[in-house]
Coordinates of C-alpha atoms in Angstrom, one line a residue:
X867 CA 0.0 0.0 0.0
X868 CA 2.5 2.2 0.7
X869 CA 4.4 2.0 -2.6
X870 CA 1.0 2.6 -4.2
X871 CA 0.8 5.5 -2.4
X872 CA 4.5 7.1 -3.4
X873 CA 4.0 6.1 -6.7
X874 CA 1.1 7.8 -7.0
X875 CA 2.7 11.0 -4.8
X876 CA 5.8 10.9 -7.3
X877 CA 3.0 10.5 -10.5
X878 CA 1.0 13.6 -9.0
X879 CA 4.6 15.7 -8.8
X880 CA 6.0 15.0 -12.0
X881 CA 2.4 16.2 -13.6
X882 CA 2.3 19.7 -11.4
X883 CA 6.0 19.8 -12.5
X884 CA 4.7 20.0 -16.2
X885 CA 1.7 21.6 -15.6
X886 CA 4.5 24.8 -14.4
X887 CA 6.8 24.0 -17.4
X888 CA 4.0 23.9 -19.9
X889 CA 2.5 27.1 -18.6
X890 CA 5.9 29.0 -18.2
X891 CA 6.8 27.7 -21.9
X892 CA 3.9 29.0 -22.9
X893 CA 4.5 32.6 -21.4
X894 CA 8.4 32.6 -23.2
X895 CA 7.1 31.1 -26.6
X896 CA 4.7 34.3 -26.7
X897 CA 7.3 36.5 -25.5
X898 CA 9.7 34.8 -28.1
X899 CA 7.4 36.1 -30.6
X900 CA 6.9 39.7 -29.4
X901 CA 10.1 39.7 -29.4
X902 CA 10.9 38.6 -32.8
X903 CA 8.3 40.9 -34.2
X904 CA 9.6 44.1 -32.5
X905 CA 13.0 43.4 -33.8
X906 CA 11.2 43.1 -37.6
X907 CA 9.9 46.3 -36.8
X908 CA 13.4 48.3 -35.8
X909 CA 15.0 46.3 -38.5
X910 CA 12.3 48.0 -41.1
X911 CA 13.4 51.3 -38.8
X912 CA 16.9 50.9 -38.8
X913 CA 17.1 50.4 -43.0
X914 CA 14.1 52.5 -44.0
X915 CA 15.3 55.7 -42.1
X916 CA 19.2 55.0 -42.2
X917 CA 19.5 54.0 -45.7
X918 CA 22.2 51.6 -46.9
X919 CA 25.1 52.8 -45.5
X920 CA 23.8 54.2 -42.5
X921 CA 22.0 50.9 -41.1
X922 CA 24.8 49.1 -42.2
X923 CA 27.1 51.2 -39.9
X924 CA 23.9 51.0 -37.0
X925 CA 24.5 46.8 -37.2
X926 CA 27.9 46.8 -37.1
X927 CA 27.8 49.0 -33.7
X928 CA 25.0 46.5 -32.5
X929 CA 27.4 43.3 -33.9
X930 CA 30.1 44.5 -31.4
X931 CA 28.2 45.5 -28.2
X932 CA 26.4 41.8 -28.8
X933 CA 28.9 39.3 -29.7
X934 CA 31.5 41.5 -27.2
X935 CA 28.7 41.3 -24.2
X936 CA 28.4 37.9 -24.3
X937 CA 32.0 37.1 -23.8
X938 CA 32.2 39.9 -21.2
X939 CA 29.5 37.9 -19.2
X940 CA 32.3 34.9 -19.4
X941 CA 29.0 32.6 -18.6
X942 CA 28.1 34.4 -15.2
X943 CA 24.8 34.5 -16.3
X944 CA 23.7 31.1 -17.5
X945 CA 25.9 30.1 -13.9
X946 CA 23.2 32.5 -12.0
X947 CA 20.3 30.4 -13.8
X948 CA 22.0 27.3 -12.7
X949 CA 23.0 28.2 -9.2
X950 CA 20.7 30.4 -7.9
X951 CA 17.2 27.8 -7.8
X952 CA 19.3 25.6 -5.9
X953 CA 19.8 28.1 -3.0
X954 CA 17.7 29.6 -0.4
X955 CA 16.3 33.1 -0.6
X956 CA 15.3 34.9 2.1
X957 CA 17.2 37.5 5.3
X958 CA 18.9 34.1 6.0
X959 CA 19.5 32.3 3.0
X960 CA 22.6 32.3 0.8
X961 CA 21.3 32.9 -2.7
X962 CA 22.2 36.4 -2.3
X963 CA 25.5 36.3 -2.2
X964 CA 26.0 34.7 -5.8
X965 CA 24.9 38.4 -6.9
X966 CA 28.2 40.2 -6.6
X967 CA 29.9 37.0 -6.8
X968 CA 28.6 36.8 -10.7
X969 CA 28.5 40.5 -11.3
X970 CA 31.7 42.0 -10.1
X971 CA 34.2 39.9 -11.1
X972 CA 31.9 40.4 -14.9
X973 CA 31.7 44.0 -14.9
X974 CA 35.8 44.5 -14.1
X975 CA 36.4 42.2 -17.0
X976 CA 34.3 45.0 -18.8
X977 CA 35.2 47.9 -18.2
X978 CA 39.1 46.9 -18.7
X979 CA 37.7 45.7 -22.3
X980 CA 35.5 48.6 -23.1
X981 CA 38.6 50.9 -21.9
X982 CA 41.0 49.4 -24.0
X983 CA 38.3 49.7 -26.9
X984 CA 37.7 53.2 -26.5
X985 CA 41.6 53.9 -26.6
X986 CA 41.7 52.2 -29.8
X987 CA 38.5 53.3 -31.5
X988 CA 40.2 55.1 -33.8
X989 CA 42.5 52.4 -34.8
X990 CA 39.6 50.0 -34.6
X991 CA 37.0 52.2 -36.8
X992 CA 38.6 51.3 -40.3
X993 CA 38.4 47.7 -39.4
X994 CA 35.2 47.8 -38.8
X995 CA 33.3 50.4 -41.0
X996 CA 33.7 51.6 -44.8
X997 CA 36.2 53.8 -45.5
X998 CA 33.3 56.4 -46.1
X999 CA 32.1 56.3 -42.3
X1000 CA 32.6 59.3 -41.1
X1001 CA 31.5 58.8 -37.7
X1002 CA 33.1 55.3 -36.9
X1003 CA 34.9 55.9 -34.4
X1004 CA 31.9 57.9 -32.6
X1005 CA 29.9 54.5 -32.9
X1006 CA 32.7 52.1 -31.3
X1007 CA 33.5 54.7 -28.4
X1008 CA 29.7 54.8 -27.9
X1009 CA 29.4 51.0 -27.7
X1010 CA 32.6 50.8 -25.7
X1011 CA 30.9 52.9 -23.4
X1012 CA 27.7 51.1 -23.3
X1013 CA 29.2 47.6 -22.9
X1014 CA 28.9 47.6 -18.9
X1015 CA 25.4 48.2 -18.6
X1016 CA 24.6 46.0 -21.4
X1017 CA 26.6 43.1 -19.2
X1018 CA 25.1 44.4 -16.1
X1019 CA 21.8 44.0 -17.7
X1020 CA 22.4 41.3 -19.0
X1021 CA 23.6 38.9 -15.9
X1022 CA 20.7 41.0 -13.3
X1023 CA 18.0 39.9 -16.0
X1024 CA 19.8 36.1 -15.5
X1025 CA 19.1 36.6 -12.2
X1026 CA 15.5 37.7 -12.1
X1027 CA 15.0 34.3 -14.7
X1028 CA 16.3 32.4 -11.9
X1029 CA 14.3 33.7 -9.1
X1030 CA 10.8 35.1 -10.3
X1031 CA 8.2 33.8 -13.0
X1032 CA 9.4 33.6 -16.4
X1033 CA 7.0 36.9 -17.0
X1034 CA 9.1 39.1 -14.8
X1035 CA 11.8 38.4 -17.9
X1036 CA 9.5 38.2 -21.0
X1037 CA 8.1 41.5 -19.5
X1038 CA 11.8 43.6 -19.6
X1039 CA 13.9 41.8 -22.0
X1040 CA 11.7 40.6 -24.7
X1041 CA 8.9 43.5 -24.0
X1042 CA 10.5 46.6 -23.2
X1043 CA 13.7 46.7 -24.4
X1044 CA 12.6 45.6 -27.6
X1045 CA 9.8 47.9 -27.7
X1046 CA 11.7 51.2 -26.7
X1047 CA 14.3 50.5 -29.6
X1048 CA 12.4 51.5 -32.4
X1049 CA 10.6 54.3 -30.9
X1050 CA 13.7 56.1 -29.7
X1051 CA 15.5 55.2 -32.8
X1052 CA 12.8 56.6 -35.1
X1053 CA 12.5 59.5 -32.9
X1054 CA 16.8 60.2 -33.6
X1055 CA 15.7 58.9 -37.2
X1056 CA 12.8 61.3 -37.7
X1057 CA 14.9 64.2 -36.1
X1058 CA 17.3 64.2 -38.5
X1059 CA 19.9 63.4 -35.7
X1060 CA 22.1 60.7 -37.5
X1061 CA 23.7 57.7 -37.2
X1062 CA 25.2 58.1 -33.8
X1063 CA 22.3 59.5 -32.1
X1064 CA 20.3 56.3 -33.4
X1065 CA 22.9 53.9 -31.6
X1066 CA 22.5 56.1 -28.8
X1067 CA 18.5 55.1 -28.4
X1068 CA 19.1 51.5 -29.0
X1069 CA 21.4 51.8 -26.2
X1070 CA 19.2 53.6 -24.2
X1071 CA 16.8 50.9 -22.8
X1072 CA 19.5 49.2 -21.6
X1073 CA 20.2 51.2 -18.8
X1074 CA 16.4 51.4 -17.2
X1075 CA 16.2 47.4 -18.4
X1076 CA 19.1 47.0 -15.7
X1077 CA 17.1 49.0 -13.0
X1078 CA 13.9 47.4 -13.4
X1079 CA 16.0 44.0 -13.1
X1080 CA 17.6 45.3 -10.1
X1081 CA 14.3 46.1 -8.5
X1082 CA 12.9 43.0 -9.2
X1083 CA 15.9 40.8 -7.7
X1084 CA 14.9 43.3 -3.6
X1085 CA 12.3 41.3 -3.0
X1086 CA 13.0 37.5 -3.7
X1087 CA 16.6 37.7 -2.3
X1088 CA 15.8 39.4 0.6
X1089 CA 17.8 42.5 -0.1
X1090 CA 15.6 45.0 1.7
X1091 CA 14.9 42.1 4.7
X1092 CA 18.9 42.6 5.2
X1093 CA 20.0 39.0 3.3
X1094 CA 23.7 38.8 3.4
X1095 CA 25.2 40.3 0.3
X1096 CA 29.6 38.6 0.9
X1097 CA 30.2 35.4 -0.3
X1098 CA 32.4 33.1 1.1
X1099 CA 35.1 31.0 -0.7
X1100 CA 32.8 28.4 -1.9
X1101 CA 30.2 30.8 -3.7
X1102 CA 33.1 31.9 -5.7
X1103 CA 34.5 28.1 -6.3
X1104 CA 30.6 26.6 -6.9
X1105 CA 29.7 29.8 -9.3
X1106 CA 32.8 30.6 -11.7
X1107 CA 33.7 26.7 -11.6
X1108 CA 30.8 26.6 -13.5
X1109 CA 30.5 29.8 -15.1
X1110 CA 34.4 29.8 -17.2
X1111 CA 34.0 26.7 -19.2
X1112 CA 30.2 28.0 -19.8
X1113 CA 32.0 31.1 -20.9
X1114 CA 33.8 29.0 -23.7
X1115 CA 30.7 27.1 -25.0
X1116 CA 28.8 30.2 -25.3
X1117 CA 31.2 31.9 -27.4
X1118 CA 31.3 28.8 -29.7
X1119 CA 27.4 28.9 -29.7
X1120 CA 27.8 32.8 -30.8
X1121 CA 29.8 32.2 -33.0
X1122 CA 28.8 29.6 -35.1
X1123 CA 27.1 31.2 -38.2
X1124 CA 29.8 34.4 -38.3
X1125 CA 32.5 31.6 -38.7
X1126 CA 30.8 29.9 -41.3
X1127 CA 29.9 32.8 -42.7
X1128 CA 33.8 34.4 -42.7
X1129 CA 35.2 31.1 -43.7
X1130 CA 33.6 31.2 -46.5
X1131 CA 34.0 34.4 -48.0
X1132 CA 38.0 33.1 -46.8
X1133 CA 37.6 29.5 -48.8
X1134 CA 35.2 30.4 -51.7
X1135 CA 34.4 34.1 -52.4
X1136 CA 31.9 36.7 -51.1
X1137 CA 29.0 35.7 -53.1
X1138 CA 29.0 32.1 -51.8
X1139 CA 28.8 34.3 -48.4
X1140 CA 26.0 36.0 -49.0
X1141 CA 24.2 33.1 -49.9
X1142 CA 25.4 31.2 -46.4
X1143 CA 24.6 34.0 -45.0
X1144 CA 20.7 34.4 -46.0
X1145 CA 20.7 30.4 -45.4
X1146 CA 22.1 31.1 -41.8
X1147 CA 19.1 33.4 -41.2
X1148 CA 16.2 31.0 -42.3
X1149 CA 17.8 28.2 -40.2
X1150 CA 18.2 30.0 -36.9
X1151 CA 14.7 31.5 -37.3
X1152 CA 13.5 28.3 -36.8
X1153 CA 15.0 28.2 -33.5
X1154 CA 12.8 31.0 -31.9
X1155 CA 10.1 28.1 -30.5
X1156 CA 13.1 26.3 -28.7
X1157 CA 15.1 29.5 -27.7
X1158 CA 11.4 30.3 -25.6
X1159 CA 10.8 27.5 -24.0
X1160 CA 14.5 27.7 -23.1
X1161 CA 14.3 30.4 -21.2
X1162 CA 11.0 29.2 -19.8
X1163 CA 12.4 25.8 -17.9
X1164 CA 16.1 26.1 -17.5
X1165 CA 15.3 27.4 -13.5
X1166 CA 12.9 24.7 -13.0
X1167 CA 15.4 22.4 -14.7
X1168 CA 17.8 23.3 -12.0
X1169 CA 15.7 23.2 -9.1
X1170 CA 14.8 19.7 -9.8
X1171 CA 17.8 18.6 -10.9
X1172 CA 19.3 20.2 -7.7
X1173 CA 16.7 18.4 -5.2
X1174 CA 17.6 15.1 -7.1
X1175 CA 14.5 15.0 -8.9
X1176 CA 16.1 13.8 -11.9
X1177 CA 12.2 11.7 -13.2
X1178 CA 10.2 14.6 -12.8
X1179 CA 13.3 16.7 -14.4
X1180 CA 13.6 14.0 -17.1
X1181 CA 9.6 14.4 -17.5
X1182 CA 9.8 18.1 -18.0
X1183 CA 12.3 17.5 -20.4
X1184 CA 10.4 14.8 -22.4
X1185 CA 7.1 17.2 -22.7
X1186 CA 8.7 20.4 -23.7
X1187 CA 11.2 18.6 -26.5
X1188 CA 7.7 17.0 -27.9
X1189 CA 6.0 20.6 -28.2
X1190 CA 9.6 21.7 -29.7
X1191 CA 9.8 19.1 -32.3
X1192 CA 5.5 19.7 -33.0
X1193 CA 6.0 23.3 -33.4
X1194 CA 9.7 23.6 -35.4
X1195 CA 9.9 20.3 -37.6
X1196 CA 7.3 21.7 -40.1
X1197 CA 9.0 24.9 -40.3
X1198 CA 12.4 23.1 -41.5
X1199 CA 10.4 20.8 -43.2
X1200 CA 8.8 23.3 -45.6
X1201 CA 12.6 25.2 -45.5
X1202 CA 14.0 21.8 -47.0
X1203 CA 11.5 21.8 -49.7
X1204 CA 10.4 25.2 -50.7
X1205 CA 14.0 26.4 -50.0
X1206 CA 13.7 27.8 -53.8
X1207 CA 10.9 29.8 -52.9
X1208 CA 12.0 31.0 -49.5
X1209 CA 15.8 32.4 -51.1
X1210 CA 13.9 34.1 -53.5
X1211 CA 12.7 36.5 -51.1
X1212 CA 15.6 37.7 -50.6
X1213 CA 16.3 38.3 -54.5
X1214 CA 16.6 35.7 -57.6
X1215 CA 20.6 35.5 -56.8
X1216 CA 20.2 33.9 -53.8
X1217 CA 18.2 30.8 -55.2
X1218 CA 21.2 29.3 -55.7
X1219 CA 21.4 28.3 -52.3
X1220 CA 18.4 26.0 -52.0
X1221 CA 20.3 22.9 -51.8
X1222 CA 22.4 24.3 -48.8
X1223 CA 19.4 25.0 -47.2
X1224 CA 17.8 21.8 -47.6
X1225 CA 20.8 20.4 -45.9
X1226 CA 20.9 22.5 -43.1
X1227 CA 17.4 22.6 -42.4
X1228 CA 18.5 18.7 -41.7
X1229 CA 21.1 19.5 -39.2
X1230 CA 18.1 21.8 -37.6
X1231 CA 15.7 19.1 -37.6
X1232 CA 18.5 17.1 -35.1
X1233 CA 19.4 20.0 -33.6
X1234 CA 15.5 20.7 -32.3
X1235 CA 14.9 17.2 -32.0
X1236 CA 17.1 16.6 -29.7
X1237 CA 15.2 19.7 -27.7
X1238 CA 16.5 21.2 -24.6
X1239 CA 18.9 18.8 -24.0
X1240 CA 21.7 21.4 -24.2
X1241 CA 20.3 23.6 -21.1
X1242 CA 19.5 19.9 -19.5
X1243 CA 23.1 19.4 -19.2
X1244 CA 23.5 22.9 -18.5
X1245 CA 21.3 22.8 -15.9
X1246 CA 22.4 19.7 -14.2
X1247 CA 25.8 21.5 -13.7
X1248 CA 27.7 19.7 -16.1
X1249 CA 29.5 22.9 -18.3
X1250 CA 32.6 21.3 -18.9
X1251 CA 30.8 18.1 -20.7
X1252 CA 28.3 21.0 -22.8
X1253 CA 31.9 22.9 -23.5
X1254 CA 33.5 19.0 -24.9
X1255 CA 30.4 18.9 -27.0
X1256 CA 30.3 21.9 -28.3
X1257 CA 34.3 22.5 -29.0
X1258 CA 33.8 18.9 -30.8
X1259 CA 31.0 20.2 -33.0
X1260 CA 33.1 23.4 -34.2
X1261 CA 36.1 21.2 -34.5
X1262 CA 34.5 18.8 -36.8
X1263 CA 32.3 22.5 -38.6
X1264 CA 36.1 23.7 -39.1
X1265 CA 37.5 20.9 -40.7
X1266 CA 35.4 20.0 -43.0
X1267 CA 34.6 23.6 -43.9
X1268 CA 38.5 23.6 -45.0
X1269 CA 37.9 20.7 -47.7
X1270 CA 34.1 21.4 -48.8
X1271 CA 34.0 25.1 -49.0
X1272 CA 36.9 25.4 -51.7
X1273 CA 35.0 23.0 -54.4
X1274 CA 31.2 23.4 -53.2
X1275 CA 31.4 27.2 -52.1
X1276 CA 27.7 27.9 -49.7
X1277 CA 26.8 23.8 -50.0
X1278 CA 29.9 22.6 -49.0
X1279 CA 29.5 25.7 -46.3
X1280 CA 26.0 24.2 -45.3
X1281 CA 27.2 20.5 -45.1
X1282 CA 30.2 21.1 -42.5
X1283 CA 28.0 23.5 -40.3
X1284 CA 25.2 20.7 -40.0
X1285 CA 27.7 17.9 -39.6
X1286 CA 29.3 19.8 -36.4
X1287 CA 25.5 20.7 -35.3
X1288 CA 24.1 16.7 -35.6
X1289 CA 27.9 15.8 -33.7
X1290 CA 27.7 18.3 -30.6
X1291 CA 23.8 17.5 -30.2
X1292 CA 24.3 13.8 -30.1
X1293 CA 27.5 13.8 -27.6
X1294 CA 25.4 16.6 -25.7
X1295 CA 22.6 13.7 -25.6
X1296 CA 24.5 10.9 -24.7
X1297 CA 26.1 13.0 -21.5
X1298 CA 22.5 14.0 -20.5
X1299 CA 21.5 10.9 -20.4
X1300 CA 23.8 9.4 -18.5
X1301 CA 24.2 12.3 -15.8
X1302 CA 20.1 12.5 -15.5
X1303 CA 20.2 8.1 -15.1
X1304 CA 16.7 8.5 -17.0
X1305 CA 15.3 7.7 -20.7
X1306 CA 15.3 11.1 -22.5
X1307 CA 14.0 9.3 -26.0
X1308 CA 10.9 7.9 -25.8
X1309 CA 8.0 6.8 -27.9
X1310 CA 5.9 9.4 -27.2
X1311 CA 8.6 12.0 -28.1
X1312 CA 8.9 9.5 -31.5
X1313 CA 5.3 9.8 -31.5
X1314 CA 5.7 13.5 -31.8
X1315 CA 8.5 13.8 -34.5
X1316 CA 6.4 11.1 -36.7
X1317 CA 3.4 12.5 -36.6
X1318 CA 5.0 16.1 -37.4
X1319 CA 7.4 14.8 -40.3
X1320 CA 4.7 12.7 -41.7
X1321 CA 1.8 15.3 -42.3
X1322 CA 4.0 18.5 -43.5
X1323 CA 5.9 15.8 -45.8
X1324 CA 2.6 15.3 -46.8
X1325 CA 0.8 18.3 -47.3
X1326 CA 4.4 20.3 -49.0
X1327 CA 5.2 17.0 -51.2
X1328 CA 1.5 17.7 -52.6
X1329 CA 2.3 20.9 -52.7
X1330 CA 5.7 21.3 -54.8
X1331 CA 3.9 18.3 -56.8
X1332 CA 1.1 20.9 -58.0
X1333 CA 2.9 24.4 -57.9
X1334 CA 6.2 23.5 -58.2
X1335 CA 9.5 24.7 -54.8
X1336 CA 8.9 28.2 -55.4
X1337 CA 7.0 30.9 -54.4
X1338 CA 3.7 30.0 -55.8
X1339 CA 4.1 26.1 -54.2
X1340 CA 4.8 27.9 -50.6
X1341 CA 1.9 30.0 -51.1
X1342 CA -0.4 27.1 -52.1
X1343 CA 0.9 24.8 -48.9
X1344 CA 0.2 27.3 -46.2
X1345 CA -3.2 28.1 -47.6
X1346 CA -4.1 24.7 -47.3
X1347 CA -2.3 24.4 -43.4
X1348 CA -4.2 27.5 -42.7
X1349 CA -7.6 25.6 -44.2
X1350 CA -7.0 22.7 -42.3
X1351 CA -5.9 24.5 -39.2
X1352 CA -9.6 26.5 -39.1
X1353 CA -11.6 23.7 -40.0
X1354 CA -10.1 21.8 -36.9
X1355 CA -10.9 24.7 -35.2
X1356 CA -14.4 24.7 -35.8
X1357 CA -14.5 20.7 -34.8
X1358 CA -16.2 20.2 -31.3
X1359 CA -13.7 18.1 -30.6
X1360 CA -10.9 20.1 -31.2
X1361 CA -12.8 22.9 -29.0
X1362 CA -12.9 20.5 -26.6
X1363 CA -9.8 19.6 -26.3
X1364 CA -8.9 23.4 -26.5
X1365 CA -11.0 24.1 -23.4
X1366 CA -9.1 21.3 -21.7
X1367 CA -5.8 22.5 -22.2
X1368 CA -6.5 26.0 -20.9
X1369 CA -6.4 25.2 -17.2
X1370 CA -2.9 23.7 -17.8
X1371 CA -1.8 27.0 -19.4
X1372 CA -2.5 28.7 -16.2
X1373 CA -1.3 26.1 -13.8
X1374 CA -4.3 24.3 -12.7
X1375 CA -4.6 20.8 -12.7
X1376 CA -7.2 20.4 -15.8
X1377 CA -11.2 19.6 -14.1

């Protein structure tokens, strides 16, 4: 009787577990979406009002403060979203003291970089900018500058992930921040006020981002209750014992595409570029449903994880990579087989990069089929395992790129980049699953990709069959998925099971 009744308790937990995960991925999948649609917007801003020259300048600044913040952080904020669910808040808990721990040590590391950047910006501007820019060296002092409070925003908003609901986050860094950018840079835009003053209000939000985040931190922590604020010598052993080889991954991870990108305008020439490059784009697009849910779980992850929960983590895991693969294999299946019509958008040139993107829309389909399992190893503390896989990956990307790209230019490009993706998501799957000790593959996660592959194989084969891989076949397709999708819609069955779902969404156990 009694092992009726724990299996039952242990049943009852694993289900609230996903009820939370389910709602919270719903909350960063909607955020994930705001957020890609306000960055659409300040991208229409950025090249509308700037022009060619002037927007390509406004990215460049933005390139530098992004790919430099993230190796400023050196991983203290994906340690802080590890580390911090495992501790107790509170006046007499020790979560509090992994603040400064992460921060200080980050921010020092900064402001030597931005520093020694602003010394040089003058050196540095012709590197970076056309020989026409006249105000480079204004744009890479004023990112210098802002690099600090884009890394102080950056690790507070890690912590406010780890220690309040995932809408405290969706709220400042995929709501506001995105959502001031384009009307402050259409206000310098519409002013007449120029490149630099542009930068200046996508910098902007930035700095109140980081003091909302620091407001939001008082209250959990216990800062105002008087929680002690100086670690001890295992705060800084646990946190950056984590944090530095999280610090190498993550530049790997940034720096994926840019390196394919740059290799091949090395190997094969700059047209072959461009055309990786526009392939690049449509393939990490696809990744905005995972990238949500990411940010969604990764606390909860941790917690359980942490408590030695490793079923009910395992559970969570299972779930969410089914909704991932549901949601993103049609996507990458349609990229694979209208990839004609998709390039095209971008102009007729660039159709001769279908075949790379078929390929790589492969490597995707592994890459979100294997779901979360990259912040699941994360998240169980293992960094030095995710840095193995991931240096292995871009050891492999390298390689081959060196003997593909010279011959087969953007397909031989395409075909390295997705061998090192399938490589680091597999080795990254295999450690998982032996540091979790439970089954992360399962038939109803094969359920899931089946069903998926199977019905938008169906629908686009039919598709290409009548209107060809172009435009006009990718047109045709989603007509008929938007078709299907309302006449499900007004099935009582499917209302039914709509109604259902909706107390899950909010965290109730369905009635």
């Amino acid at each position: 009787m009694t092992g009726t009744t724990t299996v039952a308790a242990s049943t009852a937990a694993g289900e609230r577990e996903v009820r939370r995960s389910t709602r919270s991925g719903a909350v960063g999948l909607l955020g994930a979406a705001v957020n890609g649609l306000l960055g659409f917007v300040l991208t229409v801003v950025i090249v509308r009002g700037l022009g060619p020259a002037g927007s390509g300048a406004m990215f460049t600044a933005i390139g530098v403060v992004t790919v430099l913040g993230g190796l400023c952080c050196a991983g203290a904020d994906t340690a802080l979203v590890w580390a911090l669910p495992r501790r107790t808040a509170g006046r007499d808990g020790d979560a509090a003291r992994l603040l400064p721990v992460a921060l200080l040590p980050a921010l020092l590391f900064t402001v030597a970089v931005a520093a020694g950047g602003s010394a040089l910006s003058g050196v540095l501007a012709p590197v970076f900018f056309d020989p026409g820019t006249t105000r480079g060296g204004d744009l890479l002092r004023l990112a210098f500058a802002g690099l600090p409070f884009v890394v102080a925003m950056t690790v507070l908003l890690a912590a406010v992930r780890a220690v309040r609901p995932v809408a405290a986050l969706v709220a400042v860094q995929y709501v506001l921040v995105p959502a001031a950018r384009p009307t402050l840079v259409f206000a310098a835009v519409a002013a007449g006020a120029g490149v630099t003053a542009a930068f200046a209000g996508w910098l902007a939000p930035v700095v109140l981002a980081g003091l909302v985040a620091a407001a939001l931190l008082i209250r959990p922590l216990g800062l105002a209750a008087g929680a002690p604020l100086r670690p001890v010598g295992r705060d800084w052993r646990t946190l950056w014992g984590f944090a530095l080889p999280r610090a190498a991954s993550a530049a790997i991870d940034a720096s994926s595409m840019w390196l394919t990108v740059l290799l091949t305008a090395a190997l094969a020439d700059q047209a072959e570029a461009g055309v990786i490059g526009a392939v690049g784009r449509y393939a990490l697009a696809g990744l905005l449903v995972m990238q949500g849910l990411r940010v969604a779980v990764a606390p909860q992850l941790s917690r359980l994880l942490g408590a030695g929960r490793t079923a009910e983590a395992a559970l969570v895991y299972r779930r969410i990579t089914s909704v991932i693969i549901a949601l993103s294999w049609p996507g990458y299946l349609l990229l694979a087989i209208f990839a004609p019509g998709f390039l095209r958008l971008f102009g007729a040139e660039f159709t001769t990069g279908a075949a790379a993107l078929a390929v790589l829309a492969g490597g995707m389909m592994v890459n979100s089929g294997t779901g979360i399992v990259q912040t699941l190893l994360l998240m169980s503390g293992s960094s030095g395992r995710h840095l193995f896989a991931a240096a292995t990956g871009l050891v492999l990307n390298v390689a081959l790129a060196l003997a593909l790209i010279p011959p087969y230019g953007a397909l031989g490009a395409a075909a390295a980049w997705t061998a090192g993706i399938v490589v680091e998501n597999v080795i990254a799957a295999v450690a998982a699953r032996r540091v979790v000790g439970e089954p992360l593959l399962t038939r109803g996660v094969l359920r899931a990709a089946g069903a998926a592959a199977a019905a938008t194989a169906l629908l686009a084969g039919a598709g290409a069959a009548v209107a060809g891989r172009g435009v006009a076949g990718l047109i045709l397709t989603l007509g008929v998925v938007a078709l299907i999708a309302v006449a499900l819609l007004l099935h009582p069955g499917v209302r039914r099971r709509v109604r259902a779902a909706v107390p899950t969404l909010l965290g109730r156990a369905p009635r």
